[in-house]
Structure formats: structure tokens, C-alpha cells
Tab-separated table of C-alpha atoms in Angstrom:
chain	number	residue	atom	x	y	z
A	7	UNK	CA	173.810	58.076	109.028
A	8	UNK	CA	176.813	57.300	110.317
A	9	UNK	CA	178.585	54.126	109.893
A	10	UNK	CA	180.798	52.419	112.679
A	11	UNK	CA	182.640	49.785	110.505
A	12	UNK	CA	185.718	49.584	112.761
A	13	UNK	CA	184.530	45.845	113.182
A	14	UNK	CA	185.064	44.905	109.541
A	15	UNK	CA	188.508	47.209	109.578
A	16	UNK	CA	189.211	44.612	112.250
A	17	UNK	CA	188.598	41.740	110.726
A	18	UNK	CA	190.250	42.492	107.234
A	19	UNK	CA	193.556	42.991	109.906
A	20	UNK	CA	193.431	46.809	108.841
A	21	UNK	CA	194.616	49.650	111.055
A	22	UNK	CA	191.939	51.326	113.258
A	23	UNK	CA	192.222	53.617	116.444
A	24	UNK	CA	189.920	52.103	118.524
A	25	UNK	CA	189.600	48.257	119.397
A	26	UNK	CA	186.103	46.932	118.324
A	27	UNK	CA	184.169	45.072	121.037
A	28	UNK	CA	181.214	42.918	121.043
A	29	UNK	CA	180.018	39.969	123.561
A	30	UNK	CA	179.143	36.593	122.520
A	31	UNK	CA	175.409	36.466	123.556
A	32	UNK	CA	175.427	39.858	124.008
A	33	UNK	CA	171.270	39.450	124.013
A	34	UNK	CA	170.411	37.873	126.408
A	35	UNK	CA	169.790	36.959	129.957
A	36	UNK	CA	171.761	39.006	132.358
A	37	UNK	CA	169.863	41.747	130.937
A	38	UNK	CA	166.879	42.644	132.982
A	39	UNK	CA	164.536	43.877	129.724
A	40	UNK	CA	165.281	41.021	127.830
A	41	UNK	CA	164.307	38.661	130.926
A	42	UNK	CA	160.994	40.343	130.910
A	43	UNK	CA	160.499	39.463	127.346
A	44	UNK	CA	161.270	36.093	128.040
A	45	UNK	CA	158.823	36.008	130.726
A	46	UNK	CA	156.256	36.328	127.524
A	47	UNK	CA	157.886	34.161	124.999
A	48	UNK	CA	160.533	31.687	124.345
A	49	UNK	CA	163.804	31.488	122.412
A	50	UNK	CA	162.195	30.228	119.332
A	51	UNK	CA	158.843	32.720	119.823
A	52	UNK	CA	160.971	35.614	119.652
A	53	UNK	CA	162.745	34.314	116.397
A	54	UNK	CA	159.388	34.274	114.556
A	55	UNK	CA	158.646	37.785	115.428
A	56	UNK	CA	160.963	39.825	112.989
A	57	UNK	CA	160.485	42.696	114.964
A	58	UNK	CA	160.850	41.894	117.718
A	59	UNK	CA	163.918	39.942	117.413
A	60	UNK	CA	165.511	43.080	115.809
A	61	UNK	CA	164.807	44.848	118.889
A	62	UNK	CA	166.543	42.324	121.262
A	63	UNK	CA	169.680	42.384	118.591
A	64	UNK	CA	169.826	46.490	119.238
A	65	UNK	CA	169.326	46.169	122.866
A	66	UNK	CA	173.127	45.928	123.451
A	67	UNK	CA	173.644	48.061	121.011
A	68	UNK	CA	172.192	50.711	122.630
A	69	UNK	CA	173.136	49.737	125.985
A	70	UNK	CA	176.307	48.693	126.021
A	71	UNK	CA	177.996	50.634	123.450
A	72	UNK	CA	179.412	47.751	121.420
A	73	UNK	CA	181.139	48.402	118.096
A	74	UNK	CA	179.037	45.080	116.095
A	75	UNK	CA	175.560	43.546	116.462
A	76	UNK	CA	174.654	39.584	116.319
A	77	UNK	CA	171.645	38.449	115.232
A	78	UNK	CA	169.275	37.068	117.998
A	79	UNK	CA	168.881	33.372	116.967
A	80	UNK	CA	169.711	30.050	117.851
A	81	UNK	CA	172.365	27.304	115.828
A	82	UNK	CA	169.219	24.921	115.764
A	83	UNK	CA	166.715	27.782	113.624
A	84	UNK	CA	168.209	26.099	110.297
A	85	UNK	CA	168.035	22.371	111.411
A	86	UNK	CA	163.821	22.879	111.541
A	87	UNK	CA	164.157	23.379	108.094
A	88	UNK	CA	165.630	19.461	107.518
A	89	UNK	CA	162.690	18.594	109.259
A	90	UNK	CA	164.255	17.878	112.503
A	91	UNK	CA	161.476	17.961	115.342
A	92	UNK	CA	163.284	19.825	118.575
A	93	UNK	CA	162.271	22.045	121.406
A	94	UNK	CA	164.972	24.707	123.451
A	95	UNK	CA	164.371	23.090	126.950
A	96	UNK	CA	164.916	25.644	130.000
A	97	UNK	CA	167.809	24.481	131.617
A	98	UNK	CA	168.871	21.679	129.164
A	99	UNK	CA	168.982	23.549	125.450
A	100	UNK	CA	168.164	21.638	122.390
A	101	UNK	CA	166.169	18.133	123.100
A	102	UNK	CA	165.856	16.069	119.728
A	103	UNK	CA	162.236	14.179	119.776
A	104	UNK	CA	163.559	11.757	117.236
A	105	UNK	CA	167.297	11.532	117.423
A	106	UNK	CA	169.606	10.868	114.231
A	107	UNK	CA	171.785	7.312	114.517
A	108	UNK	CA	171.313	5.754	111.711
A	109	UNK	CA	171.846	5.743	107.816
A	110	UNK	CA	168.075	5.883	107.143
A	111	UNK	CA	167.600	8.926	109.607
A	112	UNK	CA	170.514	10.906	107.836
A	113	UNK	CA	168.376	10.222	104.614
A	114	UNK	CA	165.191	11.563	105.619
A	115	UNK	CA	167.311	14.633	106.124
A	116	UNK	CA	165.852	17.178	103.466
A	117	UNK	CA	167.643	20.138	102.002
A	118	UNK	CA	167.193	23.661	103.864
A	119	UNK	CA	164.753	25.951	102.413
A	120	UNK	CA	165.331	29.195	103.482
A	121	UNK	CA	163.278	31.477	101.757
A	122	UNK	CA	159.762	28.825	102.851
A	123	UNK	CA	161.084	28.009	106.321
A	124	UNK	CA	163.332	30.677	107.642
A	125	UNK	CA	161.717	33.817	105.823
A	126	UNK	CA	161.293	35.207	109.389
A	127	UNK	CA	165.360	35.278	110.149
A	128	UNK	CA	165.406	36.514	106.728
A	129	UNK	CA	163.191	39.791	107.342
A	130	UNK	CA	165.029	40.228	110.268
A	131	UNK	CA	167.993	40.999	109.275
A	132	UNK	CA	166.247	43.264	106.603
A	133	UNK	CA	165.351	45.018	109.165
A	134	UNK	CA	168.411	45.429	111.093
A	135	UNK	CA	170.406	46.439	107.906
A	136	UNK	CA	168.232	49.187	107.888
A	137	UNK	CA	167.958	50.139	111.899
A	138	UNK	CA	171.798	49.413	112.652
A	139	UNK	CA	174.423	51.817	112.608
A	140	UNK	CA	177.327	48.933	113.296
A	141	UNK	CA	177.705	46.060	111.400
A	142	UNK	CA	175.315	42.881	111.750
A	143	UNK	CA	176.846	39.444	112.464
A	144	UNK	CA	174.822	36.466	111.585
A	145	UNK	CA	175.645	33.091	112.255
A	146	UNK	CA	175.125	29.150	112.211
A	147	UNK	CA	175.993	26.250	114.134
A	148	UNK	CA	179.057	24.085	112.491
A	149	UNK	CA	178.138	20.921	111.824
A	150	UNK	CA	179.857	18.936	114.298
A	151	UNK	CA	178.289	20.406	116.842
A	152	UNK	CA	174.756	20.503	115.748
A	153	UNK	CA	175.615	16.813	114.686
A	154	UNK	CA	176.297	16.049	118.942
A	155	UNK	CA	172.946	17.576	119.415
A	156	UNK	CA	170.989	15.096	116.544
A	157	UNK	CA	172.784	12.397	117.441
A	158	UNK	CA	172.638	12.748	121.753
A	159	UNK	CA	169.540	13.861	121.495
A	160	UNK	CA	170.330	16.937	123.740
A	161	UNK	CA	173.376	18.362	125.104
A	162	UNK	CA	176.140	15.667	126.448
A	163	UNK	CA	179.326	16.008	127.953
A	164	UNK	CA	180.953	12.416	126.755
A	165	UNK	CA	179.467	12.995	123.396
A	166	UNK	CA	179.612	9.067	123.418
A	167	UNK	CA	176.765	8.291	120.616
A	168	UNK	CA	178.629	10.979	118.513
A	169	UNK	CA	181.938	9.322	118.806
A	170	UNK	CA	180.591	5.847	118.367
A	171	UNK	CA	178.885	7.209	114.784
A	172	UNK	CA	182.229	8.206	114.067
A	173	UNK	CA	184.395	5.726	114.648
A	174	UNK	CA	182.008	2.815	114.090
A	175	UNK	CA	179.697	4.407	111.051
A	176	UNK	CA	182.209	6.379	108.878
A	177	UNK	CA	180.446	6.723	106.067
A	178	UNK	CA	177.054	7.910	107.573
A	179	UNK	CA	178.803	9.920	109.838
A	180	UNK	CA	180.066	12.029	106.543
A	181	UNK	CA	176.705	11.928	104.905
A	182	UNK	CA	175.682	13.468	108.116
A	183	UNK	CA	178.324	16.626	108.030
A	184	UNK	CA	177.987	16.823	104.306
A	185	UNK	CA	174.130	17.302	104.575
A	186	UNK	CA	174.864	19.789	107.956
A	187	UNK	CA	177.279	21.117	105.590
A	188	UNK	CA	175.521	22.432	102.497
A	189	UNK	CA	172.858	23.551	105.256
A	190	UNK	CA	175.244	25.990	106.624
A	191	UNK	CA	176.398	27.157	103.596
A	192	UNK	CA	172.957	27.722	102.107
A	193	UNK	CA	171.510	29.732	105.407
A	194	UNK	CA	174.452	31.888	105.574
A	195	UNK	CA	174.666	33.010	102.009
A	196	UNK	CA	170.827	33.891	102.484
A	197	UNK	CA	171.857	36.013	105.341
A	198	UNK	CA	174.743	37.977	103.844
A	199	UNK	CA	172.197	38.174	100.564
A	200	UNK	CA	169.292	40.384	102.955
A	201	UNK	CA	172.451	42.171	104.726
A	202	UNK	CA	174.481	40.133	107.250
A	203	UNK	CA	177.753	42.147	107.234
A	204	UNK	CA	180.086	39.294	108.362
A	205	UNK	CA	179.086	35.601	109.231
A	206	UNK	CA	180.616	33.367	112.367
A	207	UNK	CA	180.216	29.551	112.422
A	208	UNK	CA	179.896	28.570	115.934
A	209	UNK	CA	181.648	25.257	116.550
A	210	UNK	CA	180.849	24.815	120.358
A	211	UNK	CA	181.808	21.657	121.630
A	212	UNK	CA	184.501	20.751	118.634
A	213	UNK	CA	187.189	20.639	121.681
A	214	UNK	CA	186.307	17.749	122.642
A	215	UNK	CA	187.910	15.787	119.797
A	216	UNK	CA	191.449	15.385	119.185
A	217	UNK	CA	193.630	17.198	116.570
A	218	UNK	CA	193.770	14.180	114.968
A	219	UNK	CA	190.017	13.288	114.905
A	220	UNK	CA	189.418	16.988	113.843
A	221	UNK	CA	191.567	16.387	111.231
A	222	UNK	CA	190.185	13.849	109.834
A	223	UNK	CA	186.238	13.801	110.464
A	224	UNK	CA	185.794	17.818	111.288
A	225	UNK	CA	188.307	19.421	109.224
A	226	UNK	CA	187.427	18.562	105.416
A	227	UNK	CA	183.665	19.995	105.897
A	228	UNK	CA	184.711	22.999	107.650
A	229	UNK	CA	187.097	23.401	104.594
A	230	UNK	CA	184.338	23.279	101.848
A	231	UNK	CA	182.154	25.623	104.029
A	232	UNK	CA	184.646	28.468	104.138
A	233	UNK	CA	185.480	27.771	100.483
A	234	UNK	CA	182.383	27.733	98.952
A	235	UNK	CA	181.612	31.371	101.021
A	236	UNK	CA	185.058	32.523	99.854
A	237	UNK	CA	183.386	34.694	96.864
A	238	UNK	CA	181.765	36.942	99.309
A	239	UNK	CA	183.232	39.797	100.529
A	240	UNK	CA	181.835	39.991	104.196
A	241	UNK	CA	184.324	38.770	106.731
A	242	UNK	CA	183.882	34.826	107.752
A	243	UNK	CA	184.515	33.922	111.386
A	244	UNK	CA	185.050	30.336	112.778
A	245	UNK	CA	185.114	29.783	116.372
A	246	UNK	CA	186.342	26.462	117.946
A	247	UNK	CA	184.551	26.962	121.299
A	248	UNK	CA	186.346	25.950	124.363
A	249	UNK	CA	189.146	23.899	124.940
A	250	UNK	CA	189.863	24.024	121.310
A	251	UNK	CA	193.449	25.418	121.608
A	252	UNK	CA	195.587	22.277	120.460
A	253	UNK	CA	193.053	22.570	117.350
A	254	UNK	CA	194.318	25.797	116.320
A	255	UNK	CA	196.905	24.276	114.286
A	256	UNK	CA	194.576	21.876	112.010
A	257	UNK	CA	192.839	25.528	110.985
A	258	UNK	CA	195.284	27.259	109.132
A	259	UNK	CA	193.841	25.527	105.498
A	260	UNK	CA	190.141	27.080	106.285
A	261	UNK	CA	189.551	30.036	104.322
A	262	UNK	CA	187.938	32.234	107.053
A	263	UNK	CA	189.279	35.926	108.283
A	264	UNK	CA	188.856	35.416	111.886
A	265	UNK	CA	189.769	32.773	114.384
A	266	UNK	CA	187.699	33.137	117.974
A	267	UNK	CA	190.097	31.860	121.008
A	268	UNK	CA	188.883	30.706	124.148
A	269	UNK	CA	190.717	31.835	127.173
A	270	UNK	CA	193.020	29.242	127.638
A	271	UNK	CA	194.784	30.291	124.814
A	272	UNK	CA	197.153	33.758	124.643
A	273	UNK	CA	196.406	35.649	121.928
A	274	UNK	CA	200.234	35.572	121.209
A	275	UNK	CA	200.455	31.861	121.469
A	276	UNK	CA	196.978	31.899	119.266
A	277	UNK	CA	198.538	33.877	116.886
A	278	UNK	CA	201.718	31.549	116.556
A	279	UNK	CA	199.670	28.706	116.399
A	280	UNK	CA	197.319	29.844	113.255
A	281	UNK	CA	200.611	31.145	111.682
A	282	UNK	CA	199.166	34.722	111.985
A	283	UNK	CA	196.912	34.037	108.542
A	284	UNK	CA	194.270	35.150	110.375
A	285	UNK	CA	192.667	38.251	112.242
A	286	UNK	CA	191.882	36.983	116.089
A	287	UNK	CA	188.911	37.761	118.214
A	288	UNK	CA	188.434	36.823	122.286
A	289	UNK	CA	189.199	35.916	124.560
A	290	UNK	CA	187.875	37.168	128.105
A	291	UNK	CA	186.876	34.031	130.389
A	292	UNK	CA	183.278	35.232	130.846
A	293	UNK	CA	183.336	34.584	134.355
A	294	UNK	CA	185.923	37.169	135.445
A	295	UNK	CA	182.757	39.310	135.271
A	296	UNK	CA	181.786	38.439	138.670
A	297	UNK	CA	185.051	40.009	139.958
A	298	UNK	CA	185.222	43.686	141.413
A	299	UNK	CA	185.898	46.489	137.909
A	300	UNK	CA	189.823	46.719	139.155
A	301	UNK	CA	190.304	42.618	137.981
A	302	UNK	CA	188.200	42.646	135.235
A	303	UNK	CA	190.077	45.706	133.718
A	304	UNK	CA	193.555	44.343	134.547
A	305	UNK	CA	192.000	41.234	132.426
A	306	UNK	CA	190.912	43.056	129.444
A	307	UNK	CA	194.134	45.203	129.924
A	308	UNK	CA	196.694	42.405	129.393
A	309	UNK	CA	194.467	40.685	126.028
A	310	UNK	CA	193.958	43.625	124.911
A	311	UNK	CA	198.193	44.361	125.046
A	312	UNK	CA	198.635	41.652	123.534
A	313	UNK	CA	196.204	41.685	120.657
A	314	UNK	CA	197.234	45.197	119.676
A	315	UNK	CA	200.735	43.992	118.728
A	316	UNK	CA	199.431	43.559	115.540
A	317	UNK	CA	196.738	44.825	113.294
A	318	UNK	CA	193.573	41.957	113.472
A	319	UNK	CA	192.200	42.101	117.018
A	320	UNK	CA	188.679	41.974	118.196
A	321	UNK	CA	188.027	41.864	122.216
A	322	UNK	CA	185.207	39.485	122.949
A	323	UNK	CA	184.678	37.360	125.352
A	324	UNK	CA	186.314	33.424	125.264
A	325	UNK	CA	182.733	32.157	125.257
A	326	UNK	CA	179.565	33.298	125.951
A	327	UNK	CA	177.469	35.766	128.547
A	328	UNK	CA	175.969	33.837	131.189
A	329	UNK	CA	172.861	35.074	132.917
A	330	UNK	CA	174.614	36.154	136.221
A	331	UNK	CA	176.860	38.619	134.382
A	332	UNK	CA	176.249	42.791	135.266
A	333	UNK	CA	174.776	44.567	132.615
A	334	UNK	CA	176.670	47.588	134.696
A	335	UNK	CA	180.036	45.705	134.481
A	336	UNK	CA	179.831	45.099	131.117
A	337	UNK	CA	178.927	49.031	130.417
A	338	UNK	CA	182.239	49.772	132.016
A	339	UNK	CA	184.041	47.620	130.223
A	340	UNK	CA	183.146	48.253	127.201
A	341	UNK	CA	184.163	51.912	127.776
A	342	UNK	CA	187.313	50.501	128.884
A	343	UNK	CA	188.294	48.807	126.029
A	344	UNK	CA	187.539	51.932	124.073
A	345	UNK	CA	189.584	53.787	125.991
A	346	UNK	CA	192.238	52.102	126.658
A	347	UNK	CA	192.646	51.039	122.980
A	348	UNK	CA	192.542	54.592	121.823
A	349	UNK	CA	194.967	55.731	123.725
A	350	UNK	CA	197.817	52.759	122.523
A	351	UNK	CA	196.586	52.970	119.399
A	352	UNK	CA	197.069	56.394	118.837
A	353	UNK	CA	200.407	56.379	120.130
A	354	UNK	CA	201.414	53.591	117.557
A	355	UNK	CA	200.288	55.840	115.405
A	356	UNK	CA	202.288	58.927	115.960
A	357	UNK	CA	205.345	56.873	116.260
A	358	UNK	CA	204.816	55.142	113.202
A	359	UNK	CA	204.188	58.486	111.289
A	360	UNK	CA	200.628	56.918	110.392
């Protein structure tokens, strides 16, 4: 069988001829045979059907031509193993039934078991290893922003009680990220044990803290997580989420291989500002995919420039797919990117005598 690994070339910032592509939430809703599924069962019914979350995974896979497959999941799967009670609410996303605010309620916290409460993610991606013909990226939520979500109690856009733990509760706010901590580390070394290829740590909503907060209350977990992975081979990936650019400075001590921007950020200024330690992936704004094929390829056209000045470039979107995106745009585009890399990339080539 053949093996597309130009993803993992990619990553390790090695030379390959074609740009890889894949789309955060590439499975999901703006893709009419995934909507009937959901029609049937929810988010977290699908996860406890190995099969059947394998199949969603391929869908794009087969559909859209993209060059690496993500697991279908969700960043709260792990935090039911702490014995956090939570539902994925239609239109809101996580709701906490028992929020976490206090010392005692970090405490009852229990350490993830993933073989007894996640063997279903597990099988999975034993299944995928075996179906897939790119490489399979798992991930897991970082633990700031699975922290907003215990501690709100569902999404928030102040992420006021979060804040308040910080700056008012210090030390509980720590035992909190080192407890979210070890659970990240744990779940994705069980994934890259039953055959994740490469890992990415989703840190959603960190942009809404200052460098120096990050710094100081963000930074040191997301350290030990990358270090304590560093003995595996697969590629690590940490993105920021949005409005994380004037972060991108406070990462360059994480041991990860790839840095996701958001589309506020050049790739070139990206680049500078993670003194170019690290491959880059992004950084489409998602919503340019509601403008006519001409824009949206003038778009990709311009990243994609700019990420091929150097080896280490992944095209991806700056966030993810929303459910009003064309599954026919997003065909073309794909090709596109193909395409268009090829052809530059080649032509480095010959001049360079490569």
C-alpha cells in the first residue's frame, strides 16, 4: 500500500514537492453525509462507535483529497475520564454539570485511565492505522483551555471565573493545569502507542491572555507536556488558537515541531517571531470560503508563497471548518494547493540542483 507521508516530511521541515494540506475539522458539518449521521447520533455517540468514528475520520480523506487524517473526537473525551460530568450542547459546546472553582473540586480530580475509559478512542485509531493511507493526527485539548471550560462551566468569552482562579487562587489554579497536564500527556502517549502518527494540542482560547500571563500561568505546563513527549518520534503540534500572535514569542522554549498560526499572523512574521525553530502550519481565515474560487485561490496563493520560502510548511486553515463552508470549494482547493505547490516546488528544485 502506498504511503503518503509528505505530512510528516513537512513537519520534520524536510524537502517535499508537493505542499501537504489538511483542514482543521475537516469531519464535520458542512459535509452533507456526515450531517446525516448526526441526524442519528451525537458528537460523543459517534466517539463510542470505533467504527464508525473511523469512517467519519476517512470521509475527507476520500473526499477531499487531503494529504493527513485527524481523528474524529472532541478535547473533552479525556476529561470524562477525571470524572468530570459534561454534555456537548447543540449550539453552546461543552456544559459542565458541576463546575471546578475550588481547591476541593481540583482534588476530586482522578487520574485518566485510558485503557478502562477511553478504550473506544483507543480501537479507533487501531483501526485507522490500518485503513489509512496518510498519516493519522490525534489530539487533546491543552489545559488552559479545557481549564475555561471546568471552571465557566461552558464556553465564555470574558473567561472571568478563569481569570479570577488565576489571579486570586494561584496555587489551585496550578494544581488544576498540573492535573490537566499529566492528563494530556497520558492520552496522547496512548494514542501514538495504538498508531497516532503525529499529535496536536489544541489550545483554543489561550489568546485571550497576555504574553505575560501566558508566561507565567500557561507556559511552564505546556513546557513539561512537550518535554515529557519529546522521546517519541511522531511530530508534536501546538496550536495557540486565535488571536494568539503576540504569544508566539513566549513559545520558542516548548519542545514541539510545529507551530499552528491563525490568520492574523504572516507566516513570515510567524516565522520571525518563533525564531524559525519550528515547522509552521495555517493559516487560511476559514471564512474566505464563502468567497467566489478566484479569492479564495488568490488567498491560498499568497500563504502558500510565503510558506514555501522555506522548508516546514503545512496549509491549513487559521482555525476551524464551520458548517456553512462548500464541501465543493474545499475540493478545489485542495487541488489547488497541490498544484500550485508542485509547480514552485519543482522549480526550486531544478534551480537548486536538488
Amino acid at each position: 500500500m502506498s504511503y503518503n507521508d509528505n505530512f510528516i516530511k513537512a513537519c520534520r521541515k524536510e524537502q517535499v514537492d508537493t505542499l501537504p494540506v489538511w483542514y482543521m475539522r475537516q469531519a464535520g458539518r458542512y459535509d452533507p453525509d456526515y450531517r446525516k449521521i448526526k441526524e442519528k447520533y451525537s458528537l460523543l455517540e459517534i466517539c463510542q462507535q470505533p467504527e464508525l468514528a473511523a469512517e467519519v475520520t476517512m470521509m475527507p480523506i476520500k473526499k477531499l483529497g487531503v494529504d493527513a487524517a485527524i481523528l474524529y473526537s472532541d478535547i473533552m473525551n479525556p476529561v470524562a475520564s477525571l470524572g468530570v460530568d459534561f454534555d456537548i450542547v447543540k449550539d453552546i459546546g461543552p456544559v459542565i454539570h458541576t463546575p471546578v472553582r475550588t481547591a476541593q473540586d481540583v482534588e476530586r480530580l482522578r487520574p485518566i485511565d485510558v485503557e478502562k475509559d477511553l478504550s473506544h478512542i483507543l480501537q479507533t485509531i487501531r483501526i485507522l492505522d490500518k485503513e489509512l493511507e496518510v498519516p493519522l493526527i490525534s489530539f487533546a485539548g491543552a489545559p488552559f483551555t479545557i481549564a475555561s471550560y471546568l471552571i465557566e462551566g461552558r464556553p465564555s468569552k470574558s473567561y472571568i471565573r478563569t481569570k479570577q482562579m488565576m489571579y486570586s487562587e494561584p496555587a489551585v489554579w496550578f494544581a488544576l493545569m498540573d492535573k490537566l497536564g499529566d492528563m494530556v500527556i497520558t492520552y496522547l502517549r496512548a494514542h501514538i502507542a495504538n498508531g497516532a502518527k503525529a499529535v496536536q494540542v489544541f489550545d483554543s482560547w489561550v489568546g485571550a491572555l497576555s504574553p505575560a500571563d501566558f508566561d507565567v500561568y500557561v507556559r511552564p505546563t505546556m513546557m513539561r507536556i512537550f518535554k515529557e513527549l519529546s522521546d517519541l518520534k511522531e511530530p508534536k503540534i501546538y496550536f495557540p488558537g486565535v488571536s494568539s500572535g503576540e504569544l508566539l514569542p513566549y513559545l520558542t522554549t516548548i519542545q514541539a515541531d510545529v507551530i499552528g498560526l491563525d490568520w492574523r499572523v504572516p507566516i513570515s512574521v510567524g516565522r520571525e517571531r518563533l525564531q524559525n525553530r519550528y515547522a509552521v502550519q495555517g493559516n487560511l481565515d476559514p471564512y474566505i470560503l464563502t468567497a467566489p474560487m478566484s479569492v479564495i485561490e488568490a488567498q491560498a496563493k499568497a500563504i502558500m508563497d510565503e510558506g514555501m520560502k522555506q522548508p516546514g510548511f503545512i496549509f491549513n486553515l487559521g482555525h476551524g471548518l464551520f458548517p456553512e463552508a462548500s464541501l465543493e470549494k474545499l475540493k478545489e482547493l485542495t487541488t489547488f494547493v497541490h498544484t500550485y505547490s508542485h509547480s514552485v516546488l519543482t522549480q526550486q528544485a531544478g534551480k537548486s540542483g536538488v
